[in-house]
Short mmCIF file of C-alpha atoms in Angstrom, two decimals:
data_model
loop_
_atom_site.label_atom_id
_atom_site.label_comp_id
_atom_site.label_asym_id
_atom_site.label_seq_id
_atom_site.Cartn_x
_atom_site.Cartn_y
_atom_site.Cartn_z
CA MET A 1 46.73 148.15 97.98
CA ARG A 2 50.13 147.98 95.90
CA SER A 3 50.26 144.43 97.72
CA LEU A 4 47.48 143.72 95.99
CA TYR A 5 47.99 143.92 93.00
CA PHE A 6 52.11 142.73 92.93
CA LEU A 7 50.57 139.62 94.55
CA ILE A 8 47.34 139.79 91.08
CA ALA A 9 50.17 140.50 88.76
CA LEU A 10 52.51 137.20 90.85
CA ALA A 11 49.08 135.25 90.31
CA GLY A 12 49.17 136.12 86.04
CA ILE A 13 52.40 135.55 85.78
CA ILE A 14 52.65 131.92 87.31
CA THR A 15 49.76 131.13 85.64
CA VAL A 16 51.19 131.96 82.37
CA SER A 17 54.27 130.10 82.93
CA SER A 18 52.20 126.77 83.99
CA CYS A 19 49.66 127.23 81.14
CA ARG A 20 52.36 127.04 78.00
CA ASN A 21 51.49 125.07 75.30
CA ASP A 22 53.09 122.56 73.62
CA PHE A 23 54.95 122.98 71.16
CA GLU A 24 54.91 121.58 67.63
CA THR A 25 57.43 118.50 66.92
CA THR A 26 58.46 116.37 63.77
CA PRO A 27 59.66 113.38 63.87
CA SER A 28 63.47 112.26 64.28
CA THR A 29 64.97 110.94 61.15
CA GLY A 30 67.92 110.38 62.99
CA ASN A 31 70.25 113.03 62.83
CA LEU A 32 70.87 113.42 66.25
CA GLU A 33 74.42 114.17 67.50
CA PHE A 34 76.14 113.15 70.68
CA SER A 35 78.64 115.21 72.93
CA ARG A 36 79.88 111.02 72.83
CA ASP A 37 79.95 108.05 71.33
CA THR A 38 80.69 105.65 74.26
CA ILE A 39 80.93 106.41 78.17
CA PHE A 40 82.96 104.24 79.84
CA LEU A 41 82.26 104.46 83.53
CA ASP A 42 85.28 103.63 84.47
CA THR A 43 86.34 101.04 87.33
CA VAL A 44 83.52 99.76 89.56
CA PHE A 45 83.53 96.95 92.94
CA THR A 46 80.60 94.90 92.72
CA ASN A 47 77.19 96.39 94.59
CA ILE A 48 78.70 99.64 94.76
CA GLY A 49 77.66 102.87 92.73
CA SER A 50 79.36 105.04 89.54
CA SER A 51 79.36 108.23 89.42
CA THR A 52 77.23 109.37 87.54
CA TYR A 53 77.71 110.52 84.11
CA ASN A 54 76.16 112.87 81.48
CA LEU A 55 75.42 112.25 77.21
CA LYS A 56 74.18 115.56 75.61
CA VAL A 57 72.02 115.14 72.77
CA TYR A 58 72.31 118.15 69.90
CA ASN A 59 69.34 118.48 67.50
CA ARG A 60 70.90 120.94 65.09
CA SER A 61 68.00 121.08 62.64
CA ASP A 62 65.72 124.34 62.62
CA GLU A 63 62.61 122.16 63.90
CA ALA A 64 61.61 121.13 66.80
CA ILE A 65 61.77 116.82 66.91
CA SER A 66 60.33 114.26 68.99
CA ILE A 67 62.49 110.94 69.74
CA PRO A 68 60.22 107.54 69.12
CA SER A 69 62.24 105.84 71.83
CA VAL A 70 65.09 105.80 74.23
CA ARG A 71 65.88 102.54 75.83
CA LEU A 72 68.39 100.87 77.18
CA GLY A 73 69.69 97.87 74.67
CA ARG A 74 69.35 95.23 77.37
CA GLY A 75 65.94 97.26 78.80
CA GLN A 76 64.21 96.97 81.41
CA ASP A 77 67.30 94.05 82.60
CA SER A 78 70.10 96.61 82.01
CA ASP A 79 71.70 97.49 85.60
CA TYR A 80 72.25 100.61 84.00
CA ARG A 81 69.72 103.51 84.79
CA LEU A 82 69.04 106.65 82.75
CA ASN A 83 67.61 109.73 83.30
CA VAL A 84 66.14 111.07 79.91
CA ASP A 85 65.40 115.28 79.95
CA GLY A 86 64.55 115.13 83.82
CA VAL A 87 62.67 111.66 83.64
CA ALA A 88 63.63 108.83 85.74
CA GLY A 89 63.70 105.42 83.55
CA LYS A 90 65.24 103.10 81.27
CA GLU A 91 62.11 103.01 78.60
CA PHE A 92 61.45 106.58 77.71
CA GLU A 93 58.69 107.93 73.77
CA GLU A 94 57.93 110.65 72.72
CA VAL A 95 61.29 112.49 73.07
CA GLU A 96 60.65 116.01 72.68
CA ILE A 97 64.02 118.21 71.41
CA LEU A 98 63.57 121.73 70.23
CA ALA A 99 64.63 123.22 67.30
CA ASN A 100 68.85 123.86 67.55
CA ASP A 101 68.39 122.88 71.17
CA SER A 102 69.82 119.77 73.61
CA ILE A 103 69.11 117.15 75.79
CA PHE A 104 70.59 115.42 78.78
CA VAL A 105 70.89 112.06 79.30
CA PHE A 106 72.96 110.72 82.77
CA VAL A 107 73.72 107.26 82.79
CA GLU A 108 74.52 105.28 85.72
CA THR A 109 74.85 101.91 87.25
CA THR A 110 75.41 99.54 90.27
CA LEU A 111 76.54 95.61 89.58
CA ASP A 112 76.42 92.52 91.42
CA ILE A 113 79.32 90.60 89.92
CA ASN A 114 77.70 87.10 91.22
CA GLU A 115 74.18 88.19 87.99
CA VAL A 116 76.62 89.61 85.87
CA GLY A 117 80.26 88.09 85.65
CA ASN A 118 81.82 85.04 85.20
CA ALA A 119 84.52 83.01 86.91
CA SER A 120 86.87 86.01 87.35
CA ASP A 121 87.79 88.65 89.24
CA GLU A 122 86.82 91.46 86.81
CA PHE A 123 83.71 91.51 84.22
CA LEU A 124 83.51 93.82 81.14
CA TYR A 125 79.82 95.15 81.87
CA THR A 126 78.33 96.59 78.46
CA ASP A 127 75.07 97.88 77.10
CA ALA A 128 73.70 100.55 74.77
CA ILE A 129 71.76 103.93 74.64
CA GLU A 130 69.53 103.53 71.85
CA PHE A 131 67.86 106.11 69.80
CA ASN A 132 65.41 105.02 67.37
CA SER A 133 64.39 107.21 65.10
CA VAL A 134 62.29 106.55 61.54
CA GLY A 135 63.79 104.46 60.30
CA THR A 136 66.12 104.51 61.64
CA SER A 137 69.08 103.64 65.11
CA GLN A 138 71.22 105.29 66.40
CA ASN A 139 73.54 104.07 70.10
CA VAL A 140 75.79 105.75 72.37
CA GLU A 141 78.24 102.20 74.04
CA LEU A 142 77.89 102.08 77.71
CA VAL A 143 81.12 100.12 78.84
CA THR A 144 81.63 98.82 82.54
CA LEU A 145 85.13 96.80 84.84
CA VAL A 146 83.11 95.42 87.61
CA LYS A 147 85.58 94.71 90.11
CA ASP A 148 84.84 91.67 92.79
CA ALA A 149 86.59 92.08 95.69
CA ILE A 150 86.62 90.64 99.85
CA PHE A 151 84.74 93.34 102.13
CA LEU A 152 84.96 93.71 105.35
CA PHE A 153 82.10 95.65 107.40
CA PRO A 154 80.62 95.91 110.19
CA GLU A 155 77.60 94.08 111.97
CA ARG A 156 74.08 96.17 111.35
CA ASP A 157 71.36 94.78 113.97
CA GLY A 158 68.27 93.85 112.54
CA ALA A 159 66.00 95.32 114.32
CA THR A 160 67.44 98.60 115.43
CA GLY A 161 69.34 99.66 112.73
CA MET A 162 71.98 100.64 114.64
CA VAL A 163 75.65 99.48 113.54
CA GLU A 164 78.26 98.28 115.17
CA THR A 165 80.90 100.34 117.42
CA LEU A 166 84.25 99.37 118.30
CA THR A 167 85.27 99.05 121.94
CA VAL A 168 89.01 99.30 122.94
CA ASN A 169 90.54 98.54 125.83
CA ASN A 170 87.26 97.81 127.69
CA VAL A 171 86.00 100.61 127.31
CA GLU A 172 82.98 101.89 124.39
CA THR A 173 83.61 103.80 121.64
CA THR A 174 81.62 105.80 117.95
CA LEU A 175 83.76 103.98 115.79
CA GLU A 176 81.51 102.17 113.71
CA GLY A 177 83.54 98.59 113.20
CA ARG A 178 84.53 95.60 114.23
CA TYR A 179 87.93 93.68 115.03
CA LEU A 180 89.03 91.10 112.09
CA MET A 181 88.37 87.39 112.77
CA ASP A 182 91.84 85.34 113.24
CA ASP A 183 90.90 83.95 109.41
CA GLU A 184 90.43 87.91 108.16
CA LEU A 185 94.23 88.70 109.38
CA THR A 186 96.48 88.40 106.53
CA PHE A 187 95.85 90.74 103.55
CA THR A 188 96.73 89.34 100.09
CA ASN A 189 96.97 90.11 96.71
CA ASP A 190 93.93 87.88 95.11
CA LYS A 191 91.70 90.19 95.59
CA PRO A 192 91.17 94.38 96.32
CA TYR A 193 89.91 94.62 99.84
CA VAL A 194 86.94 97.06 101.09
CA ILE A 195 86.73 98.48 103.77
CA TYR A 196 83.51 99.68 105.46
CA GLY A 197 83.62 101.30 108.79
CA TYR A 198 87.45 101.21 111.41
CA MET A 199 88.62 97.01 111.47
CA ALA A 200 89.70 96.27 114.03
CA VAL A 201 93.45 94.39 115.03
CA GLY A 202 93.38 92.37 118.58
CA ASP A 203 90.61 92.71 121.11
CA PRO A 204 88.60 94.51 122.87
CA ASP A 205 90.02 94.56 126.19
CA GLY A 206 93.29 94.88 124.66
CA THR A 207 94.63 91.63 126.05
CA THR A 208 95.51 89.22 122.94
CA ALA A 209 98.72 89.59 120.87
CA LYS A 210 97.83 90.01 117.11
CA THR A 211 99.48 90.23 113.93
CA LEU A 212 97.37 91.86 110.37
CA THR A 213 99.98 90.99 107.77
CA ILE A 214 99.37 92.96 104.81
CA GLU A 215 101.30 90.53 102.12
CA ALA A 216 102.93 92.38 98.87
CA GLY A 217 101.09 93.51 96.07
CA ALA A 218 97.42 93.45 98.27
CA ARG A 219 95.55 96.51 97.75
CA VAL A 220 93.22 98.20 100.29
CA HIS A 221 90.87 100.32 100.00
CA PHE A 222 88.51 102.24 102.39
CA HIS A 223 84.90 103.44 102.37
CA ALA A 224 83.73 106.80 104.01
CA ASP A 225 84.93 107.30 107.38
CA SER A 226 87.12 103.90 107.72
CA GLY A 227 89.91 102.83 108.49
CA LEU A 228 92.22 100.67 110.68
CA LEU A 229 92.81 100.79 114.14
CA ILE A 230 95.41 98.25 115.93
CA ALA A 231 95.13 97.74 119.88
CA ASP A 232 96.80 97.16 122.30
CA ASN A 233 99.00 94.26 122.26
CA ALA A 234 98.67 93.98 118.00
CA THR A 235 100.62 94.94 115.56
CA LEU A 236 100.79 95.96 111.38
CA ALA A 237 103.06 94.59 109.22
CA ILE A 238 102.59 95.07 105.56
CA ASN A 239 104.98 93.25 103.94
CA GLY A 240 104.64 95.44 100.66
CA ALA A 241 107.60 94.50 98.05
CA LEU A 242 109.67 96.98 95.65
CA SER A 243 108.08 97.02 91.66
CA ALA A 244 109.08 96.40 88.92
CA ASP A 245 107.06 99.50 87.23
CA PRO A 246 107.36 102.39 89.05
CA ILE A 247 103.45 103.55 87.40
CA ALA A 248 101.70 99.91 88.00
CA LEU A 249 103.40 99.52 91.50
CA GLU A 250 102.47 95.94 91.55
CA ASN A 251 104.49 94.85 94.68
CA GLU A 252 103.66 97.89 96.51
CA VAL A 253 100.23 98.32 98.80
CA ILE A 254 98.29 100.59 98.48
CA PHE A 255 95.92 102.14 100.91
CA GLU A 256 93.50 104.69 99.09
CA SER A 257 89.86 105.21 99.04
CA ASP A 258 86.90 102.72 97.44
CA ARG A 259 85.84 105.15 94.61
CA LEU A 260 87.79 103.63 91.45
CA GLU A 261 87.04 106.87 88.64
CA PRO A 262 89.53 109.18 88.10
CA ALA A 263 88.31 111.81 88.86
CA PHE A 264 88.62 110.67 92.21
CA SER A 265 92.20 108.71 92.20
CA ASN A 266 93.72 112.82 93.85
CA VAL A 267 90.88 114.33 96.24
CA PRO A 268 92.13 114.64 99.80
CA GLY A 269 90.23 113.27 102.83
CA GLN A 270 88.36 110.34 101.16
CA TRP A 271 88.23 108.08 104.39
CA GLY A 272 89.68 108.48 107.80
CA THR A 273 93.48 107.15 108.80
CA ILE A 274 95.95 104.04 109.99
CA LEU A 275 95.50 104.29 113.94
CA LEU A 276 98.59 102.52 115.77
CA THR A 277 96.78 102.61 119.47
CA ASP A 278 98.84 103.62 122.09
CA GLY A 279 99.60 99.56 123.12
CA SER A 280 100.13 98.40 119.77
CA VAL A 281 103.87 97.60 119.02
CA ASN A 282 106.46 96.87 116.69
CA ASN A 283 104.73 98.41 113.89
CA THR A 284 105.70 98.07 110.21
CA ILE A 285 105.00 99.41 107.05
CA ASN A 286 107.40 98.82 104.04
CA TYR A 287 107.05 99.67 100.68
CA THR A 288 103.14 101.29 100.65
CA THR A 289 101.28 104.00 99.65
CA ILE A 290 98.89 105.88 101.56
CA LYS A 291 96.44 108.07 100.36
CA ASN A 292 93.75 110.48 100.01
CA ALA A 293 93.20 109.91 103.78
CA THR A 294 92.02 112.08 106.51
CA VAL A 295 95.64 112.08 108.36
CA GLY A 296 97.53 108.53 106.88
CA ILE A 297 99.02 107.61 109.79
CA LEU A 298 98.22 108.70 112.89
CA ASN A 299 100.67 106.91 115.37
CA GLU A 300 99.74 107.01 118.92
CA ALA A 301 102.21 104.12 119.57
CA SER A 302 104.35 103.68 122.68
CA PRO A 303 107.61 104.41 122.94
CA ASN A 304 109.23 100.67 122.55
CA ALA A 305 112.36 100.07 124.76
CA SER A 306 113.33 97.15 122.64
CA GLY A 307 112.83 99.28 119.06
CA ALA A 308 110.78 101.65 116.95
CA SER A 309 107.52 101.31 117.94
CA LEU A 310 107.23 102.05 113.61
CA THR A 311 109.68 101.45 111.70
CA LEU A 312 108.63 103.16 107.80
CA THR A 313 110.73 101.98 104.94
CA ASN A 314 110.42 102.70 101.07
CA THR A 315 106.41 104.86 102.06
CA GLN A 316 104.76 107.35 99.41
CA ILE A 317 101.87 109.89 102.22
CA TYR A 318 100.11 111.64 99.45
CA ASN A 319 96.86 114.45 99.41
CA ALA A 320 96.06 114.19 103.42
CA SER A 321 93.55 116.78 104.42
CA ALA A 322 94.82 117.22 107.18
CA VAL A 323 97.87 115.05 108.13
CA GLY A 324 100.21 112.75 106.73
CA LEU A 325 101.90 111.34 109.49
CA LEU A 326 100.99 112.40 113.03
CA ASN A 327 103.34 111.28 115.89
CA ARG A 328 102.51 111.25 119.37
CA PHE A 329 104.36 110.20 122.24
CA THR A 330 106.17 107.24 119.67
CA SER A 331 109.15 105.94 118.50
CA VAL A 332 109.89 106.33 114.47
CA GLU A 333 112.47 105.02 112.49
CA ALA A 334 112.09 106.00 108.70
CA SER A 335 114.12 105.58 106.19
CA ASN A 336 112.86 106.34 102.29
CA THR A 337 109.93 108.08 103.17
CA VAL A 338 108.19 110.37 100.87
CA ILE A 339 105.42 113.05 102.20
CA ASN A 340 103.14 115.41 99.73
CA ASN A 341 100.17 117.46 99.61
CA CYS A 342 98.52 117.82 103.02
CA GLY A 343 96.52 120.36 104.26
CA GLN A 344 98.24 121.20 107.64
CA PHE A 345 101.50 119.42 108.04
CA SER A 346 103.11 116.60 106.23
CA MET A 347 104.71 115.24 109.60
CA LEU A 348 103.73 116.86 113.03
CA VAL A 349 105.35 115.65 116.08
CA GLN A 350 103.07 116.17 119.38
CA LEU A 351 104.28 115.45 122.75
CA GLY A 352 107.78 114.52 122.01
CA GLY A 353 108.57 110.76 121.71
CA ILE A 354 111.53 109.51 120.01
CA TYR A 355 112.43 109.64 116.19
CA ASN A 356 114.97 108.95 113.32
CA PHE A 357 114.64 109.98 110.35
CA THR A 358 116.94 109.38 107.41
CA HIS A 359 116.66 109.80 103.60
CA CYS A 360 113.23 110.96 103.60
CA THR A 361 111.70 113.92 101.84
CA PHE A 362 108.30 116.17 103.26
CA ALA A 363 107.75 118.32 100.83
CA ASN A 364 103.94 120.14 100.73
CA TYR A 365 103.06 121.80 97.39
CA TRP A 366 99.12 121.57 99.45
CA THR A 367 96.91 124.29 96.90
CA GLN A 368 93.13 123.07 97.72
CA SER A 369 92.42 125.70 99.92
CA PHE A 370 94.75 128.50 102.28
CA ARG A 371 97.81 126.40 104.50
CA ASP A 372 99.56 128.83 106.69
CA THR A 373 101.18 126.08 108.69
CA PRO A 374 104.83 123.95 107.50
CA ALA A 375 105.39 120.45 106.56
CA VAL A 376 107.50 119.85 110.31
CA PHE A 377 106.37 120.96 112.63
CA LEU A 378 107.74 119.30 116.88
CA ASP A 379 106.23 119.62 119.71
CA ASN A 380 106.54 118.63 123.19
CA THR A 381 103.47 119.17 124.31
CA LEU A 382 99.42 118.38 123.30
CA GLN A 383 96.36 120.53 124.42
CA THR A 384 93.15 117.85 125.69
CA GLN A 385 90.06 119.77 126.50
CA GLU A 386 91.00 119.18 130.09
CA THR A 387 94.81 119.80 130.53
CA LEU A 388 98.22 120.84 128.14
CA LEU A 389 100.65 117.66 128.68
CA VAL A 390 103.67 117.96 127.81
CA GLY A 391 106.45 114.61 127.02
CA ASP A 392 110.55 114.90 126.37
CA LEU A 393 110.71 115.21 122.52
CA ALA A 394 113.94 112.87 123.47
CA GLN A 395 115.36 113.26 120.17
CA ALA A 396 113.91 113.34 116.51
CA ASN A 397 117.30 113.62 114.17
CA PHE A 398 116.40 114.27 110.40
CA THR A 399 119.82 113.29 107.95
CA ASN A 400 120.17 113.56 104.53
CA CYS A 401 116.62 114.23 104.31
CA ILE A 402 114.99 117.54 102.05
CA VAL A 403 111.72 119.43 103.84
CA TYR A 404 110.24 122.21 101.54
CA GLY A 405 107.05 122.86 100.06
CA ASN A 406 104.95 126.30 98.76
CA GLN A 407 105.65 128.41 101.58
CA GLY A 408 108.31 129.83 102.69
CA GLU A 409 109.06 128.39 106.07
CA GLU A 410 108.37 124.74 106.05
CA ILE A 411 109.87 123.73 109.92
CA GLY A 412 108.48 124.84 112.80
CA PHE A 413 108.70 124.31 116.42
CA ASN A 414 106.83 124.48 119.84
CA GLN A 415 108.60 124.56 122.69
CA ASP A 416 107.39 123.97 126.60
CA ASN A 417 110.85 124.36 128.79
CA ASP A 418 109.03 121.90 131.63
CA ALA A 419 110.16 118.90 129.55
CA THR A 420 113.12 118.53 127.06
CA PHE A 421 113.38 119.04 123.34
CA ASN A 422 115.91 117.70 121.72
CA PHE A 423 116.56 117.26 117.79
CA LYS A 424 119.17 118.14 115.30
CA PHE A 425 119.03 118.69 111.25
CA THR A 426 122.23 117.23 109.25
CA ASN A 427 123.27 117.18 105.83
CA SER A 428 119.56 118.34 104.93
CA GLN A 429 117.72 120.23 102.81
CA ILE A 430 115.23 122.59 104.53
CA ARG A 431 113.25 125.41 103.05
CA PHE A 432 113.14 128.11 105.86
CA ASP A 433 112.80 132.28 103.72
CA ASP A 434 111.86 134.52 106.20
CA VAL A 435 112.25 137.68 104.00
CA PHE A 436 110.94 139.69 107.03
CA GLY A 437 113.35 138.32 109.61
CA ASP A 438 110.89 137.56 111.79
CA PHE A 439 112.48 134.13 113.88
CA ILE A 440 115.83 136.30 114.10
CA GLY A 441 117.42 135.70 117.63
CA GLU A 442 114.89 132.36 117.40
CA PRO A 443 117.29 130.44 119.45
CA LEU A 444 115.45 126.91 117.06
CA TYR A 445 115.62 129.00 114.24
CA ASP A 446 119.67 129.62 114.56
CA PHE A 447 120.73 127.85 111.67
CA THR A 448 124.45 128.41 112.86
CA ASN A 449 124.52 126.27 115.87
CA VAL A 450 125.69 123.21 114.77
CA ASN A 451 124.39 121.36 117.71
CA LEU A 452 121.30 121.68 115.84
CA TYR A 453 121.97 122.16 112.35
CA GLN A 454 124.79 121.16 110.47
CA ASP A 455 125.85 120.53 106.44
CA ILE A 456 122.50 122.43 106.04
CA ILE A 457 121.62 123.25 102.67
CA ARG A 458 118.72 126.04 104.02
CA SER A 459 116.46 127.17 100.63
CA GLU A 460 118.02 126.31 97.68
CA ASP A 461 115.57 124.40 95.16
CA PRO A 462 115.40 120.31 95.35
CA ASP A 463 114.82 119.91 91.20
CA PHE A 464 111.28 118.19 91.79
CA LEU A 465 110.11 116.73 88.97
CA LEU A 466 106.48 117.80 89.79
CA PRO A 467 106.00 118.39 93.35
CA THR A 468 101.79 119.23 93.25
CA GLU A 469 101.09 116.18 91.19
CA ASN A 470 103.50 114.17 93.75
CA MET A 471 106.51 113.36 91.60
CA LEU A 472 109.00 114.47 93.79
CA GLN A 473 112.35 112.98 92.03
CA VAL A 474 115.05 115.38 92.13
CA GLY A 475 116.63 116.04 89.06
CA GLU A 476 120.45 116.86 88.37
CA ASN A 477 120.29 120.49 89.52
CA THR A 478 118.70 119.37 92.63
CA ALA A 479 120.89 121.19 95.38
CA GLY A 480 120.87 118.31 97.12
CA ASN A 481 123.47 115.99 94.31
CA GLY A 482 126.07 114.36 96.37
CA PHE A 483 124.99 116.68 99.71
CA GLY A 484 124.81 113.29 101.48
CA LEU A 485 126.33 112.24 104.67
CA GLN A 486 128.00 108.76 103.57
CA SER A 487 127.50 106.48 107.19
CA ALA A 488 123.65 107.57 106.95
CA ALA A 489 123.68 106.60 103.60
CA ASN A 490 125.40 103.24 103.70
CA ALA A 491 122.98 102.55 106.02
CA VAL A 492 121.03 102.83 103.97
CA PRO A 493 122.22 102.15 100.12
CA THR A 494 119.49 101.95 98.12
CA ASP A 495 116.76 104.67 96.86
CA ILE A 496 112.97 104.52 97.59
CA ILE A 497 113.11 103.04 93.81
CA GLY A 498 116.06 101.14 94.08
CA THR A 499 118.86 103.26 93.03
CA ASN A 500 122.10 102.04 94.55
CA ARG A 501 123.10 105.74 96.92
CA THR A 502 126.21 104.47 98.00
CA LEU A 503 128.51 106.06 95.57
CA ALA A 504 128.05 110.83 96.32
CA PRO A 505 124.13 110.21 97.72
CA ASP A 506 121.51 112.64 97.34
CA ILE A 507 119.63 113.83 100.06
CA GLY A 508 116.03 113.36 100.27
CA ALA A 509 114.15 109.26 99.10
CA TYR A 510 115.33 109.84 95.62
CA GLU A 511 118.87 109.57 93.84
CA SER A 512 119.03 112.24 91.23
CA ILE A 513 117.98 111.19 87.26
CA ILE A 514 118.34 113.17 84.41
CA PHE A 515 114.58 114.14 83.59
CA PRO A 516 112.75 113.17 79.72
CA GLU A 517 112.97 116.73 77.88
#
């Protein structure tokens, strides 16, 4: 019986709430207030939808009002879309706001530069939201910068809707993507590139030697779950150059997502990775910034007897949601390389390999979630679903390097005694606090062993500028001021921004500076 009474009462509540009388309103006379007078929808690529932006419209009067007309200035021809108080459209009549209340207006757009632009690669598209009241009109301006781009994407089967997937070394994968054609193997700086899926270099059976060349100043943007794949016998050659403006980075090559709004500028994990497969050869990356990927570079290129499988110079990797630089049984020569703000490891070695890092800064100031992994981790194993693989870590040399972060221990090791495990830190700075003495007696963490650690600064402040914002320049109070090994500095005579370091070299990728007040 109580259940019956409850259901009757609930039905009454629903009936009353759904039969609310409309409130009485008076026509608006134009005394509306707005949360902003102009909505900048930031930059979008042609044919890619913007984020949704909001405007709050206030009725400060003591009476409920009705706005006779709310519309886009271009009317139904506008490329903006509105949602006014929960209703989608481009023109609205008798929009009501209670006394001393407000409503939300949401705005978004998708623009085709070929329809709204001109011969330029950029076009400023504008409109306005018009609030027409009795005898007056109030406007809120809308502004969007539209950029043209070169779009690279896999084909979609018109009959089935299935997206083309990659075959690598004659093995079909589930990766959506395709191989770049010969006339697509040079990325210039004329227009940005926007990539959907994985663009691969080479051919499905891995027999053709091809090179993707990326010129200085090129901008490459990746959609979600997209990236580059360098297949067998193929090569990646990124030829960035030193920039005069450290903010604009006009000559650097920049890899990031296709979301250009400021809110996405430092969001990790927006795209996939640059994958160097085990058969790729002689990959070079110079003056490049790689940001907001899942894994910045996944390097599986087999060790090259004639030189490094990957040569990495003057490169920055930031905001990888997993790993900045992940190496599996490969060979790397890196100098003036900076990695920071990664969800797991800034630099991870698995299954051994051959590595030489000179004047590199491996930092990790990740704050997006809990991290219990060190900035740098060396491992000569790799656990697969079937078995544990073991490989020789022939050498891993860190010279004039900084390894630091916001955790107490920023280096780590996993050694299988059935394979070689050689590493050495020379004239380098390492954060390793071990406040509880957990690593006492562990031979790999014996900082008195000069065969592993020679001239080490341990757990002293590197004096980074703003490490949580990926500004890893060091100040004059850095512990590594003048501490660098001279012979290594002579081999890399300028730092990542072109400053001479041959006189009393500092450690890390940057020479120290006096920070502005």
